[in-house]
PDB file of C-alpha atoms and ligand atoms in Angstrom:
ATOM      1  CA  MET A   1     297.369   3.521  21.892  1.00 90.00           C
ATOM      2  CA  ARG A   2     298.481   2.983  25.541  1.00 97.00           C
ATOM      3  CA  ILE A   3     299.767   5.899  27.644  1.00 98.00           C
ATOM      4  CA  GLN A   4     301.850   5.194  30.764  1.00 97.00           C
ATOM      5  CA  PHE A   5     301.174   7.246  33.908  1.00 98.00           C
ATOM      6  CA  SER A   6     302.066   7.390  37.608  1.00 98.00           C
ATOM      7  CA  LYS A   7     299.497   7.997  40.352  1.00 98.00           C
ATOM      8  CA  MET A   8     301.161  10.133  43.036  1.00 98.00           C
ATOM      9  CA  HIS A   9     300.288  12.380  45.947  1.00 98.00           C
ATOM     10  CA  GLY A  10     301.707  15.044  48.228  1.00 98.00           C
ATOM     11  CA  LEU A  11     299.986  14.677  51.625  1.00 98.00           C
ATOM     12  CA  GLY A  12     296.908  13.207  49.956  1.00 98.00           C
ATOM     13  CA  ASN A  13     296.611  15.905  47.272  1.00 98.00           C
ATOM     14  CA  ASP A  14     296.651  13.401  44.445  1.00 98.00           C
ATOM     15  CA  PHE A  15     297.843  13.509  40.880  1.00 98.00           C
ATOM     16  CA  MET A  16     297.927  11.625  37.612  1.00 98.00           C
ATOM     17  CA  VAL A  17     301.410  12.313  36.228  1.00 98.00           C
ATOM     18  CA  ILE A  18     302.099  11.786  32.522  1.00 98.00           C
ATOM     19  CA  ASP A  19     305.407  12.007  30.668  1.00 96.00           C
ATOM     20  CA  LEU A  20     304.730  13.778  27.361  1.00 96.00           C
ATOM     21  CA  VAL A  21     308.448  14.036  26.665  1.00 94.00           C
ATOM     22  CA  THR A  22     308.600  10.449  25.419  1.00 94.00           C
ATOM     23  CA  GLN A  23     304.840  10.043  24.760  1.00 97.00           C
ATOM     24  CA  ARG A  24     302.158  12.004  22.859  1.00 96.00           C
ATOM     25  CA  MET A  25     298.523  12.505  23.904  1.00 94.00           C
ATOM     26  CA  PRO A  26     295.851  15.136  23.151  1.00 90.00           C
ATOM     27  CA  LEU A  27     295.033  17.282  26.242  1.00 95.00           C
ATOM     28  CA  HIS A  28     291.315  17.988  25.796  1.00 96.00           C
ATOM     29  CA  PRO A  29     289.539  19.446  28.881  1.00 97.00           C
ATOM     30  CA  GLU A  30     286.768  16.844  28.477  1.00 97.00           C
ATOM     31  CA  LEU A  31     289.359  14.020  28.471  1.00 97.00           C
ATOM     32  CA  ILE A  32     290.907  15.468  31.654  1.00 98.00           C
ATOM     33  CA  ARG A  33     287.513  15.774  33.349  1.00 98.00           C
ATOM     34  CA  ARG A  34     286.662  12.156  32.524  1.00 98.00           C
ATOM     35  CA  LEU A  35     290.051  10.842  33.695  1.00 98.00           C
ATOM     36  CA  ALA A  36     289.650  12.843  36.939  1.00 98.00           C
ATOM     37  CA  HIS A  37     286.360  11.136  37.778  1.00 98.00           C
ATOM     38  CA  ARG A  38     286.726   9.130  41.008  1.00 97.00           C
ATOM     39  CA  ASN A  39     284.519   6.259  39.738  1.00 98.00           C
ATOM     40  CA  PHE A  40     284.550   6.265  35.950  1.00 97.00           C
ATOM     41  CA  GLY A  41     288.151   7.450  35.584  1.00 97.00           C
ATOM     42  CA  ILE A  42     291.533   7.210  37.289  1.00 97.00           C
ATOM     43  CA  GLY A  43     290.526   9.869  39.837  1.00 98.00           C
ATOM     44  CA  PHE A  44     292.756  12.818  40.860  1.00 98.00           C
ATOM     45  CA  ASP A  45     292.784  16.414  42.083  1.00 98.00           C
ATOM     46  CA  GLN A  46     295.167  17.516  39.335  1.00 98.00           C
ATOM     47  CA  MET A  47     296.791  16.068  36.193  1.00 98.00           C
ATOM     48  CA  LEU A  48     300.495  16.945  35.940  1.00 98.00           C
ATOM     49  CA  ILE A  49     302.145  16.939  32.519  1.00 98.00           C
ATOM     50  CA  VAL A  50     305.910  16.633  31.994  1.00 97.00           C
ATOM     51  CA  GLU A  51     307.043  18.262  28.744  1.00 96.00           C
ATOM     52  CA  ALA A  52     310.398  18.978  27.170  1.00 95.00           C
ATOM     53  CA  PRO A  53     311.726  22.486  27.915  1.00 95.00           C
ATOM     54  CA  GLU A  54     311.038  25.325  25.453  1.00 92.00           C
ATOM     55  CA  ARG A  55     313.808  27.474  26.989  1.00 93.00           C
ATOM     56  CA  PRO A  56     317.536  26.714  27.253  1.00 95.00           C
ATOM     57  CA  ASP A  57     317.671  27.689  30.952  1.00 97.00           C
ATOM     58  CA  VAL A  58     315.197  25.128  32.304  1.00 97.00           C
ATOM     59  CA  ASP A  59     315.174  21.328  32.538  1.00 97.00           C
ATOM     60  CA  PHE A  60     311.462  20.685  32.000  1.00 97.00           C
ATOM     61  CA  LYS A  61     308.117  22.326  31.252  1.00 97.00           C
ATOM     62  CA  TYR A  62     305.340  21.550  33.775  1.00 96.00           C
ATOM     63  CA  ARG A  63     301.644  21.886  32.925  1.00 98.00           C
ATOM     64  CA  ILE A  64     298.898  21.551  35.543  1.00 98.00           C
ATOM     65  CA  PHE A  65     295.202  20.794  34.987  1.00 98.00           C
ATOM     66  CA  ASN A  66     292.546  20.812  37.722  1.00 98.00           C
ATOM     67  CA  ALA A  67     289.946  18.051  37.894  1.00 98.00           C
ATOM     68  CA  ASP A  68     287.467  20.397  36.143  1.00 98.00           C
ATOM     69  CA  GLY A  69     289.795  20.518  33.114  1.00 98.00           C
ATOM     70  CA  SER A  70     291.049  24.076  33.732  1.00 97.00           C
ATOM     71  CA  GLU A  71     294.767  24.659  33.124  1.00 98.00           C
ATOM     72  CA  VAL A  72     296.411  26.600  35.945  1.00 97.00           C
ATOM     73  CA  GLU A  73     299.665  28.372  36.725  1.00 96.00           C
ATOM     74  CA  GLN A  74     301.109  26.486  39.683  1.00 97.00           C
ATOM     75  CA  CYS A  75     300.711  23.450  41.976  1.00 97.00           C
ATOM     76  CA  GLY A  76     303.006  23.199  44.991  1.00 97.00           C
ATOM     77  CA  ASN A  77     302.409  19.585  46.067  1.00 98.00           C
ATOM     78  CA  GLY A  78     302.604  18.769  42.378  1.00 98.00           C
ATOM     79  CA  VAL A  79     306.102  20.279  41.994  1.00 97.00           C
ATOM     80  CA  ARG A  80     307.471  17.887  44.614  1.00 96.00           C
ATOM     81  CA  CYS A  81     305.843  14.891  42.899  1.00 96.00           C
ATOM     82  CA  PHE A  82     307.056  16.187  39.508  1.00 96.00           C
ATOM     83  CA  ALA A  83     310.658  16.162  40.792  1.00 95.00           C
ATOM     84  CA  ARG A  84     310.297  12.641  42.170  1.00 94.00           C
ATOM     85  CA  PHE A  85     308.653  11.448  38.925  1.00 95.00           C
ATOM     86  CA  VAL A  86     311.397  12.704  36.587  1.00 95.00           C
ATOM     87  CA  HIS A  87     313.959  10.986  38.819  1.00 91.00           C
ATOM     88  CA  GLU A  88     312.012   7.708  39.032  1.00 89.00           C
ATOM     89  CA  ARG A  89     311.526   7.742  35.243  1.00 91.00           C
ATOM     90  CA  HIS A  90     315.220   8.528  34.715  1.00 91.00           C
ATOM     91  CA  LEU A  91     314.395  11.705  32.794  1.00 93.00           C
ATOM     92  CA  THR A  92     317.096  13.508  34.791  1.00 93.00           C
ATOM     93  CA  LYS A  93     319.933  12.737  37.189  1.00 91.00           C
ATOM     94  CA  LYS A  94     320.095  16.240  38.705  1.00 92.00           C
ATOM     95  CA  ALA A  95     319.240  16.625  42.409  1.00 90.00           C
ATOM     96  CA  LYS A  96     318.097  20.211  41.740  1.00 93.00           C
ATOM     97  CA  ILE A  97     316.087  21.033  38.605  1.00 95.00           C
ATOM     98  CA  ARG A  98     314.558  24.150  37.070  1.00 97.00           C
ATOM     99  CA  VAL A  99     310.944  23.699  36.010  1.00 96.00           C
ATOM    100  CA  GLU A 100     309.025  26.159  33.846  1.00 97.00           C
ATOM    101  CA  THR A 101     305.333  26.703  34.648  1.00 96.00           C
ATOM    102  CA  LYS A 102     302.718  29.158  33.319  1.00 95.00           C
ATOM    103  CA  SER A 103     303.668  31.489  36.182  1.00 93.00           C
ATOM    104  CA  GLY A 104     307.460  31.253  36.045  1.00 93.00           C
ATOM    105  CA  VAL A 105     310.295  28.919  37.055  1.00 95.00           C
ATOM    106  CA  VAL A 106     310.313  26.865  40.273  1.00 94.00           C
ATOM    107  CA  GLU A 107     313.323  24.897  41.543  1.00 95.00           C
ATOM    108  CA  PRO A 108     312.679  21.637  43.386  1.00 96.00           C
ATOM    109  CA  GLU A 109     315.602  19.794  44.948  1.00 93.00           C
ATOM    110  CA  ILE A 110     315.381  16.151  45.999  1.00 85.00           C
ATOM    111  CA  ASN A 111     316.593  15.811  49.626  1.00 74.00           C
ATOM    112  CA  ASN A 112     315.929  12.102  49.318  1.00 70.00           C
ATOM    113  CA  GLN A 113     313.393  10.250  47.151  1.00 67.00           C
ATOM    114  CA  ALA A 114     310.551  11.005  49.556  1.00 79.00           C
ATOM    115  CA  TRP A 115     311.196  14.567  50.754  1.00 86.00           C
ATOM    116  CA  VAL A 116     311.579  17.511  48.374  1.00 92.00           C
ATOM    117  CA  ARG A 117     312.420  21.176  49.071  1.00 95.00           C
ATOM    118  CA  VAL A 118     311.133  23.709  46.546  1.00 96.00           C
ATOM    119  CA  ASN A 119     311.950  27.336  45.840  1.00 95.00           C
ATOM    120  CA  MET A 120     308.397  28.538  45.121  1.00 97.00           C
ATOM    121  CA  GLY A 121     309.440  32.033  44.098  1.00 96.00           C
ATOM    122  CA  GLU A 122     308.243  35.324  45.567  1.00 97.00           C
ATOM    123  CA  PRO A 123     304.648  35.948  46.726  1.00 97.00           C
ATOM    124  CA  ARG A 124     302.687  38.903  45.330  1.00 97.00           C
ATOM    125  CA  PHE A 125     300.083  40.851  47.296  1.00 96.00           C
ATOM    126  CA  LEU A 126     298.874  43.703  45.037  1.00 95.00           C
ATOM    127  CA  PRO A 127     295.216  43.215  44.044  1.00 96.00           C
ATOM    128  CA  ASP A 128     296.044  43.519  40.338  1.00 95.00           C
ATOM    129  CA  ASP A 129     298.583  40.691  40.707  1.00 96.00           C
ATOM    130  CA  ILE A 130     296.088  38.258  42.266  1.00 98.00           C
ATOM    131  CA  PRO A 131     293.823  39.299  40.358  1.00 98.00           C
ATOM    132  CA  PHE A 132     291.339  40.740  42.890  1.00 98.00           C
ATOM    133  CA  LYS A 133     288.954  43.659  42.192  1.00 97.00           C
ATOM    134  CA  VAL A 134     289.151  46.590  44.628  1.00 95.00           C
ATOM    135  CA  GLU A 135     287.555  50.069  44.528  1.00 88.00           C
ATOM    136  CA  GLU A 136     290.928  51.786  44.789  1.00 82.00           C
ATOM    137  CA  GLN A 137     294.405  50.298  45.220  1.00 77.00           C
ATOM    138  CA  SER A 138     295.813  51.838  48.417  1.00 79.00           C
ATOM    139  CA  PRO A 139     299.626  52.247  48.458  1.00 80.00           C
ATOM    140  CA  GLN A 140     299.722  50.727  51.968  1.00 90.00           C
ATOM    141  CA  LEU A 141     298.594  47.073  51.790  1.00 92.00           C
ATOM    142  CA  PRO A 142     295.750  46.468  54.304  1.00 95.00           C
ATOM    143  CA  ASP A 143     295.869  43.386  56.549  1.00 94.00           C
ATOM    144  CA  SER A 144     292.719  42.148  54.850  1.00 96.00           C
ATOM    145  CA  TYR A 145     289.852  43.181  52.568  1.00 97.00           C
ATOM    146  CA  PRO A 146     286.139  43.064  53.476  1.00 96.00           C
ATOM    147  CA  VAL A 147     284.185  40.937  50.975  1.00 97.00           C
ATOM    148  CA  GLU A 148     280.406  40.366  50.941  1.00 97.00           C
ATOM    149  CA  ALA A 149     279.496  36.678  50.760  1.00 97.00           C
ATOM    150  CA  LEU A 150     276.477  34.661  51.930  1.00 96.00           C
ATOM    151  CA  GLY A 151     274.919  37.832  53.385  1.00 96.00           C
ATOM    152  CA  GLN A 152     277.916  38.510  55.620  1.00 96.00           C
ATOM    153  CA  THR A 153     281.183  40.466  55.408  1.00 97.00           C
ATOM    154  CA  VAL A 154     284.286  38.268  55.536  1.00 98.00           C
ATOM    155  CA  GLU A 155     287.853  39.579  55.920  1.00 98.00           C
ATOM    156  CA  LEU A 156     290.185  38.089  53.294  1.00 97.00           C
ATOM    157  CA  ASP A 157     293.886  38.438  52.689  1.00 98.00           C
ATOM    158  CA  VAL A 158     294.896  37.867  49.065  1.00 98.00           C
ATOM    159  CA  VAL A 159     298.173  36.337  47.856  1.00 98.00           C
ATOM    160  CA  ASN A 160     299.454  35.189  44.473  1.00 98.00           C
ATOM    161  CA  MET A 161     301.865  32.243  44.630  1.00 98.00           C
ATOM    162  CA  GLY A 162     301.800  31.892  40.872  1.00 97.00           C
ATOM    163  CA  ASN A 163     298.124  31.088  41.342  1.00 98.00           C
ATOM    164  CA  PRO A 164     295.482  33.126  43.211  1.00 98.00           C
ATOM    165  CA  HIS A 165     294.712  32.568  46.910  1.00 98.00           C
ATOM    166  CA  ALA A 166     292.328  34.096  49.441  1.00 98.00           C
ATOM    167  CA  VAL A 167     293.171  33.471  53.122  1.00 98.00           C
ATOM    168  CA  LEU A 168     290.632  33.688  55.970  1.00 98.00           C
ATOM    169  CA  LEU A 169     291.526  33.469  59.672  1.00 98.00           C
ATOM    170  CA  VAL A 170     289.276  31.106  61.669  1.00 98.00           C
ATOM    171  CA  ASP A 171     289.191  30.221  65.381  1.00 98.00           C
ATOM    172  CA  ASP A 172     288.747  26.483  64.846  1.00 98.00           C
ATOM    173  CA  ILE A 173     289.654  24.668  61.647  1.00 97.00           C
ATOM    174  CA  HIS A 174     287.125  21.918  62.367  1.00 97.00           C
ATOM    175  CA  THR A 175     284.152  24.284  62.328  1.00 98.00           C
ATOM    176  CA  ALA A 176     285.424  26.490  59.493  1.00 98.00           C
ATOM    177  CA  PRO A 177     282.701  27.158  56.843  1.00 98.00           C
ATOM    178  CA  VAL A 178     284.718  25.420  54.079  1.00 98.00           C
ATOM    179  CA  ASP A 179     281.726  23.753  52.413  1.00 98.00           C
ATOM    180  CA  THR A 180     279.539  26.884  52.366  1.00 98.00           C
ATOM    181  CA  LEU A 181     281.951  29.810  52.019  1.00 98.00           C
ATOM    182  CA  GLY A 182     284.543  27.892  49.940  1.00 98.00           C
ATOM    183  CA  PRO A 183     282.528  27.515  46.726  1.00 98.00           C
ATOM    184  CA  VAL A 184     280.973  30.996  47.019  1.00 98.00           C
ATOM    185  CA  LEU A 185     284.366  32.700  47.339  1.00 98.00           C
ATOM    186  CA  GLU A 186     286.015  30.409  44.719  1.00 98.00           C
ATOM    187  CA  SER A 187     283.809  31.924  42.010  1.00 98.00           C
ATOM    188  CA  HIS A 188     283.190  35.334  43.640  1.00 98.00           C
ATOM    189  CA  VAL A 189     282.834  38.218  41.165  1.00 98.00           C
ATOM    190  CA  ARG A 190     285.809  40.010  42.737  1.00 98.00           C
ATOM    191  CA  PHE A 191     288.129  37.182  41.590  1.00 98.00           C
ATOM    192  CA  PRO A 192     288.032  37.361  37.763  1.00 98.00           C
ATOM    193  CA  GLN A 193     290.118  34.161  37.451  1.00 98.00           C
ATOM    194  CA  ARG A 194     288.401  32.468  40.436  1.00 98.00           C
ATOM    195  CA  VAL A 195     290.493  31.734  43.542  1.00 98.00           C
ATOM    196  CA  ASN A 196     291.735  29.039  45.943  1.00 98.00           C
ATOM    197  CA  VAL A 197     290.274  29.653  49.422  1.00 98.00           C
ATOM    198  CA  GLY A 198     292.357  28.879  52.543  1.00 98.00           C
ATOM    199  CA  PHE A 199     290.927  28.710  56.093  1.00 98.00           C
ATOM    200  CA  MET A 200     293.762  29.187  58.588  1.00 98.00           C
ATOM    201  CA  GLN A 201     293.746  28.648  62.373  1.00 98.00           C
ATOM    202  CA  ILE A 202     296.835  30.131  64.035  1.00 98.00           C
ATOM    203  CA  VAL A 203     298.028  27.741  66.784  1.00 98.00           C
ATOM    204  CA  ASN A 204     301.138  29.753  67.690  1.00 98.00           C
ATOM    205  CA  ARG A 205     303.733  31.880  65.865  1.00 98.00           C
ATOM    206  CA  GLY A 206     305.284  28.776  64.324  1.00 98.00           C
ATOM    207  CA  GLU A 207     302.299  26.507  63.692  1.00 98.00           C
ATOM    208  CA  VAL A 208     299.000  26.833  61.833  1.00 98.00           C
ATOM    209  CA  ARG A 209     296.208  24.482  60.805  1.00 98.00           C
ATOM    210  CA  LEU A 210     294.863  24.920  57.284  1.00 99.00           C
ATOM    211  CA  ARG A 211     292.023  23.682  55.089  1.00 99.00           C
ATOM    212  CA  VAL A 212     291.819  24.716  51.420  1.00 98.00           C
ATOM    213  CA  PHE A 213     288.851  24.779  49.075  1.00 98.00           C
ATOM    214  CA  GLU A 214     290.791  24.584  45.804  1.00 98.00           C
ATOM    215  CA  ARG A 215     289.789  26.377  42.607  1.00 98.00           C
ATOM    216  CA  GLY A 216     288.586  23.831  40.068  1.00 97.00           C
ATOM    217  CA  VAL A 217     288.547  20.906  42.529  1.00 98.00           C
ATOM    218  CA  GLY A 218     286.901  21.564  45.908  1.00 98.00           C
ATOM    219  CA  GLU A 219     288.399  20.796  49.328  1.00 98.00           C
ATOM    220  CA  THR A 220     291.616  18.782  49.045  1.00 98.00           C
ATOM    221  CA  LEU A 221     293.601  16.983  51.769  1.00 98.00           C
ATOM    222  CA  ALA A 222     296.481  19.389  51.201  1.00 98.00           C
ATOM    223  CA  CYS A 223     297.432  22.375  49.035  1.00 98.00           C
ATOM    224  CA  GLY A 224     301.081  23.364  48.646  1.00 98.00           C
ATOM    225  CA  THR A 225     300.602  26.846  47.192  1.00 98.00           C
ATOM    226  CA  GLY A 226     297.780  27.308  49.720  1.00 98.00           C
ATOM    227  CA  ALA A 227     300.179  26.498  52.571  1.00 98.00           C
ATOM    228  CA  CYS A 228     302.673  29.012  51.149  1.00 98.00           C
ATOM    229  CA  ALA A 229     299.943  31.661  50.741  1.00 98.00           C
ATOM    230  CA  ALA A 230     298.591  31.183  54.273  1.00 98.00           C
ATOM    231  CA  ALA A 231     302.044  31.241  55.880  1.00 98.00           C
ATOM    232  CA  VAL A 232     303.267  34.360  54.036  1.00 98.00           C
ATOM    233  CA  SER A 233     299.955  36.099  54.771  1.00 98.00           C
ATOM    234  CA  GLY A 234     300.462  35.480  58.506  1.00 98.00           C
ATOM    235  CA  ILE A 235     304.149  36.462  58.395  1.00 98.00           C
ATOM    236  CA  ARG A 236     303.420  39.658  56.413  1.00 96.00           C
ATOM    237  CA  ARG A 237     300.788  40.656  58.980  1.00 96.00           C
ATOM    238  CA  GLY A 238     303.142  40.078  61.916  1.00 97.00           C
ATOM    239  CA  LEU A 239     301.128  37.090  63.198  1.00 98.00           C
ATOM    240  CA  LEU A 240     303.696  34.375  62.388  1.00 98.00           C
ATOM    241  CA  ASP A 241     307.490  33.869  62.489  1.00 98.00           C
ATOM    242  CA  PRO A 242     309.407  33.347  59.190  1.00 98.00           C
ATOM    243  CA  GLU A 243     309.342  29.546  59.590  1.00 98.00           C
ATOM    244  CA  VAL A 244     305.875  27.959  59.829  1.00 98.00           C
ATOM    245  CA  ARG A 245     304.754  24.352  60.135  1.00 98.00           C
ATOM    246  CA  VAL A 246     301.432  24.147  58.264  1.00 98.00           C
ATOM    247  CA  TYR A 247     299.247  21.234  59.412  1.00 98.00           C
ATOM    248  CA  LEU A 248     296.853  20.089  56.673  1.00 98.00           C
ATOM    249  CA  ALA A 249     294.417  17.180  56.797  1.00 98.00           C
ATOM    250  CA  GLY A 250     296.956  15.052  54.881  1.00 98.00           C
ATOM    251  CA  GLY A 251     299.956  16.043  57.020  1.00 98.00           C
ATOM    252  CA  PRO A 252     302.489  18.852  57.633  1.00 98.00           C
ATOM    253  CA  LEU A 253     304.404  21.123  55.265  1.00 98.00           C
ATOM    254  CA  LEU A 254     307.326  23.362  56.293  1.00 98.00           C
ATOM    255  CA  ILE A 255     307.164  26.881  54.861  1.00 98.00           C
ATOM    256  CA  GLN A 256     310.028  29.368  55.221  1.00 98.00           C
ATOM    257  CA  TRP A 257     309.879  33.007  54.085  1.00 98.00           C
ATOM    258  CA  GLN A 258     312.051  35.988  54.847  1.00 91.00           C
ATOM    259  CA  PRO A 259     310.127  39.026  53.499  1.00 86.00           C
ATOM    260  CA  ASN A 260     311.660  40.343  50.236  1.00 85.00           C
ATOM    261  CA  ASP A 261     312.896  36.829  49.489  1.00 91.00           C
ATOM    262  CA  VAL A 262     311.583  33.604  47.960  1.00 96.00           C
ATOM    263  CA  VAL A 263     309.298  31.111  49.686  1.00 98.00           C
ATOM    264  CA  TRP A 264     310.719  27.664  50.508  1.00 97.00           C
ATOM    265  CA  MET A 265     308.329  24.711  50.845  1.00 97.00           C
ATOM    266  CA  THR A 266     309.507  21.301  52.121  1.00 97.00           C
ATOM    267  CA  GLY A 267     307.384  18.184  52.193  1.00 97.00           C
ATOM    268  CA  PRO A 268     306.910  14.532  51.273  1.00 95.00           C
ATOM    269  CA  THR A 269     305.951  12.802  48.039  1.00 95.00           C
ATOM    270  CA  ALA A 270     304.577   9.337  47.290  1.00 96.00           C
ATOM    271  CA  THR A 271     303.977   7.160  44.251  1.00 96.00           C
ATOM    272  CA  THR A 272     300.967   4.921  44.873  1.00 97.00           C
ATOM    273  CA  PHE A 273     300.876   3.008  41.581  1.00 97.00           C
ATOM    274  CA  GLU A 274     301.760   3.065  37.898  1.00 97.00           C
ATOM    275  CA  GLY A 275     299.478   2.155  35.035  1.00 98.00           C
ATOM    276  CA  THR A 276     298.554   2.503  31.381  1.00 98.00           C
ATOM    277  CA  PHE A 277     295.357   3.659  29.679  1.00 98.00           C
ATOM    278  CA  ASN A 278     293.983   4.398  26.227  1.00 97.00           C
ATOM    279  CA  PRO A 279     292.786   8.050  26.024  1.00 96.00           C
ATOM    280  CA  TYR A 280     290.294   7.076  23.299  1.00 95.00           C
ATOM    281  CA  ASP A 281     288.546   4.775  25.755  1.00 96.00           C
ATOM    282  CA  PHE A 282     287.593   7.971  27.633  1.00 96.00           C
ATOM    283  CA  TYR A 283     287.102  10.633  24.963  1.00 93.00           C
ATOM    284  CA  VAL A 284     287.143  10.699  21.172  1.00 88.00           C
ATOM    285  CA  PRO A 285     287.746  14.257  19.884  1.00 83.00           C
ATOM    286  CA  GLU A 286     285.208  15.607  17.342  1.00 81.00           C
ATOM    287  CA  GLN A 287     286.501  15.456  13.801  1.00 71.00           C
ATOM    288  CA  ASN A 288     286.965  19.253  13.739  1.00 64.00           C
ATOM    289  CA  GLU A 289     288.980  19.266  17.022  1.00 65.00           C
ATOM    290  CA  GLU A 290     292.722  19.217  16.630  1.00 53.00           C
ATOM    291  CA  GLN A 291     294.113  15.759  17.396  1.00 47.00           C
TER     292      GLN A 291
HETATM  293  N1  API B 301     293.706  24.348  42.441  1.00 64.23           N
HETATM  294  C1  API B 301     294.910  25.160  42.182  1.00 64.23           C
HETATM  295  C2  API B 301     295.995  24.317  41.474  1.00 64.23           C
HETATM  296  C3  API B 301     296.566  23.221  42.381  1.00 64.23           C
HETATM  297  C4  API B 301     297.172  23.788  43.629  1.00 64.23           C
HETATM  298  C5  API B 301     297.424  22.795  44.753  1.00 64.23           C
HETATM  299  N2  API B 301     297.058  21.439  44.501  1.00 64.23           N
HETATM  300  C6  API B 301     298.840  22.918  45.288  1.00 64.23           C
HETATM  301  O1  API B 301     299.391  21.937  45.822  1.00 64.23           O
HETATM  302  O2  API B 301     299.404  24.050  45.202  1.00 64.23           O
HETATM  303  C7  API B 301     294.514  26.353  41.285  1.00 64.23           C
HETATM  304  O3  API B 301     293.490  26.268  40.599  1.00 64.23           O
HETATM  305  O4  API B 301     295.253  27.349  41.294  1.00 64.23           O
END
């Protein structure tokens, strides 16, 4: 059994993309973890799965798995690569497609094969929508929430872009405590579904630098939903203009958001190589596991 895949990335946030419209493969978390391994596997931050739509009003279903095998609701860099993939594999001819995810429908449009603009939907800020535990939900959203971590109190903003994000403001992105505070906040008790942690340095009202410790992966070279979350957090708090260039280690993303409207993300995509593999070379399900 040989499965075809594409290895792709959005600003260095890299993916193994598999068409399960024309192919079939079991999606066991242990198989995903082993394929994600940078030495013993293919190596990726996320696995992106292309499936046939289950609803008449969408073109595809899009499933996302982190390197730790966890299935998640959204992946922004992944949406752009998804759109490029379905074009390259001739699964659609449409320039603009509707893609169903666990957290709703997103609409990527191919500006040209490399650059893709995506309607990422509307951000949500209420603690229950993140989810984020608070003592009491105040009607007026605060700028940030104090959270105890590593013996200190850090001020976090919280945003749901389909998936949960915490955003911290830092003075200098290069000295941000990503390696220490990132993992502690990712699995902090106040985030029942864990959280992606963004460290944002505001350069001016139209430019920020960002590093993201991603839920289920660790620090990545770029995070699309993280860039959206950081930008809308700054805009909501009056710190940024409605159009923000977000500089990540892997390169820049353009985020546009008029409050009470959807978030637009524009950025590049790349296919690095294509290949085939046999899933049973990596993981053989137990007899009692569904095939
Ligand atoms: N780690 C994220 C999923 C991937 C998001 C990121 N790669 C992006 O481009 O948005 C989560 O657990 O919610």
